[in-house]
């Protein structure tokens, strides 16, 4: 039941972390739309799960937890939409980071 779901969640968190480790050199070596959108998804998911743990650790009470989780889902959806919009309408994540490094 819930222990299997927790185990799958833990495995998913580790898989996304390892994916991010692979995407960072890929972003440098072969930047492009596939890497940009993969970074958008992986970074959003990684941040969502991390902030979810902060909520679990520090928010108490039924109503505050529901409000915090709703806010987290809204924030995560807006983050992903914003990154996708940036990838589609602007230079993309890889090129933007390269431009920052060239300053």
Coordinates of C-alpha atoms in Angstrom, one line a residue:
X1 CA 0.0 0.0 0.0
X2 CA 1.5 3.2 1.2
X3 CA 5.0 1.9 1.8
X4 CA 5.2 0.8 -1.8
X5 CA 4.0 4.2 -3.0
X6 CA 6.6 5.8 -0.7
X7 CA 9.3 3.6 -2.1
X8 CA 8.3 4.4 -5.7
X9 CA 8.3 8.1 -4.8
X10 CA 11.8 7.8 -3.3
X11 CA 13.0 6.0 -6.4
X12 CA 11.5 8.7 -8.6
X13 CA 13.2 11.4 -6.7
X14 CA 16.5 9.7 -7.1
X15 CA 15.9 9.1 -10.8
X16 CA 15.2 12.8 -11.4
X17 CA 18.3 13.8 -9.4
X18 CA 20.4 11.4 -11.6
X19 CA 18.7 12.7 -14.7
X20 CA 19.6 16.3 -13.7
X21 CA 23.2 15.2 -13.3
X22 CA 23.2 14.0 -16.9
X23 CA 21.3 17.0 -18.2
X24 CA 23.8 19.5 -17.0
X25 CA 26.7 18.3 -19.2
X26 CA 24.2 17.7 -22.0
X27 CA 23.1 21.3 -21.8
X28 CA 26.7 22.4 -22.2
X29 CA 27.8 19.9 -24.9
X30 CA 24.6 19.7 -27.1
X31 CA 22.2 22.5 -26.2
X32 CA 18.9 22.5 -27.9
X33 CA 15.1 22.2 -27.5
X34 CA 15.1 18.6 -26.3
X35 CA 17.5 19.5 -23.5
X36 CA 15.8 22.8 -22.7
X37 CA 12.4 21.1 -22.3
X38 CA 13.9 18.2 -20.3
X39 CA 15.5 20.7 -18.0
X40 CA 12.2 22.5 -17.6
X41 CA 10.4 19.3 -16.6
X42 CA 13.2 17.9 -14.4
X43 CA 13.9 21.2 -12.6
X44 CA 10.2 21.8 -11.9
X45 CA 9.7 18.3 -10.6
X46 CA 12.8 18.4 -8.5
X47 CA 11.7 21.8 -7.0
X48 CA 8.2 20.6 -6.5
X49 CA 9.2 17.5 -4.5
X50 CA 11.8 19.5 -2.5
X51 CA 9.3 22.2 -1.5
X52 CA 6.7 19.5 -0.8
X53 CA 9.2 18.1 1.8
X54 CA 9.5 21.6 3.4
X55 CA 5.7 21.7 3.7
X56 CA 5.6 18.2 5.2
X57 CA 8.2 19.2 7.8
X58 CA 7.1 22.7 8.7
X59 CA 3.3 23.1 8.0
X60 CA 0.9 21.6 10.5
X61 CA -2.9 21.4 10.7
X62 CA -5.3 20.2 8.0
X63 CA -6.3 23.6 6.5
X64 CA -2.8 25.0 6.4
X65 CA -1.4 21.9 4.8
X66 CA -4.2 22.0 2.1
X67 CA -3.5 25.7 1.4
X68 CA 0.2 25.1 1.2
X69 CA -0.1 22.1 -1.1
X70 CA -2.5 24.0 -3.3
X71 CA -0.1 26.9 -3.5
X72 CA 2.7 24.5 -4.3
X73 CA 0.8 22.9 -7.2
X74 CA 0.0 26.4 -8.6
X75 CA 3.6 27.5 -8.2
X76 CA 4.9 24.3 -9.9
X77 CA 2.5 24.7 -12.8
X78 CA 3.4 28.3 -13.3
X79 CA 7.1 27.5 -13.1
X80 CA 6.8 24.8 -15.7
X81 CA 4.6 27.0 -17.9
X82 CA 7.0 29.9 -17.6
X83 CA 10.1 27.8 -18.4
X84 CA 8.3 26.2 -21.4
X85 CA 7.3 29.7 -22.6
X86 CA 10.9 30.9 -22.2
X87 CA 12.1 27.9 -24.2
X88 CA 9.6 28.5 -27.0
X89 CA 9.5 32.3 -27.2
X90 CA 13.1 33.2 -26.2
X91 CA 16.6 31.7 -26.3
X92 CA 15.9 28.7 -24.0
X93 CA 17.5 27.6 -20.8
X94 CA 20.8 26.3 -22.2
X95 CA 21.5 29.4 -24.2
X96 CA 20.4 31.7 -21.4
X97 CA 22.8 30.1 -19.0
X98 CA 25.6 30.2 -21.6
X99 CA 24.9 33.9 -22.0
X100 CA 25.1 34.5 -18.3
X101 CA 28.4 32.7 -18.1
X102 CA 29.8 34.9 -20.9
X103 CA 29.2 38.1 -18.9

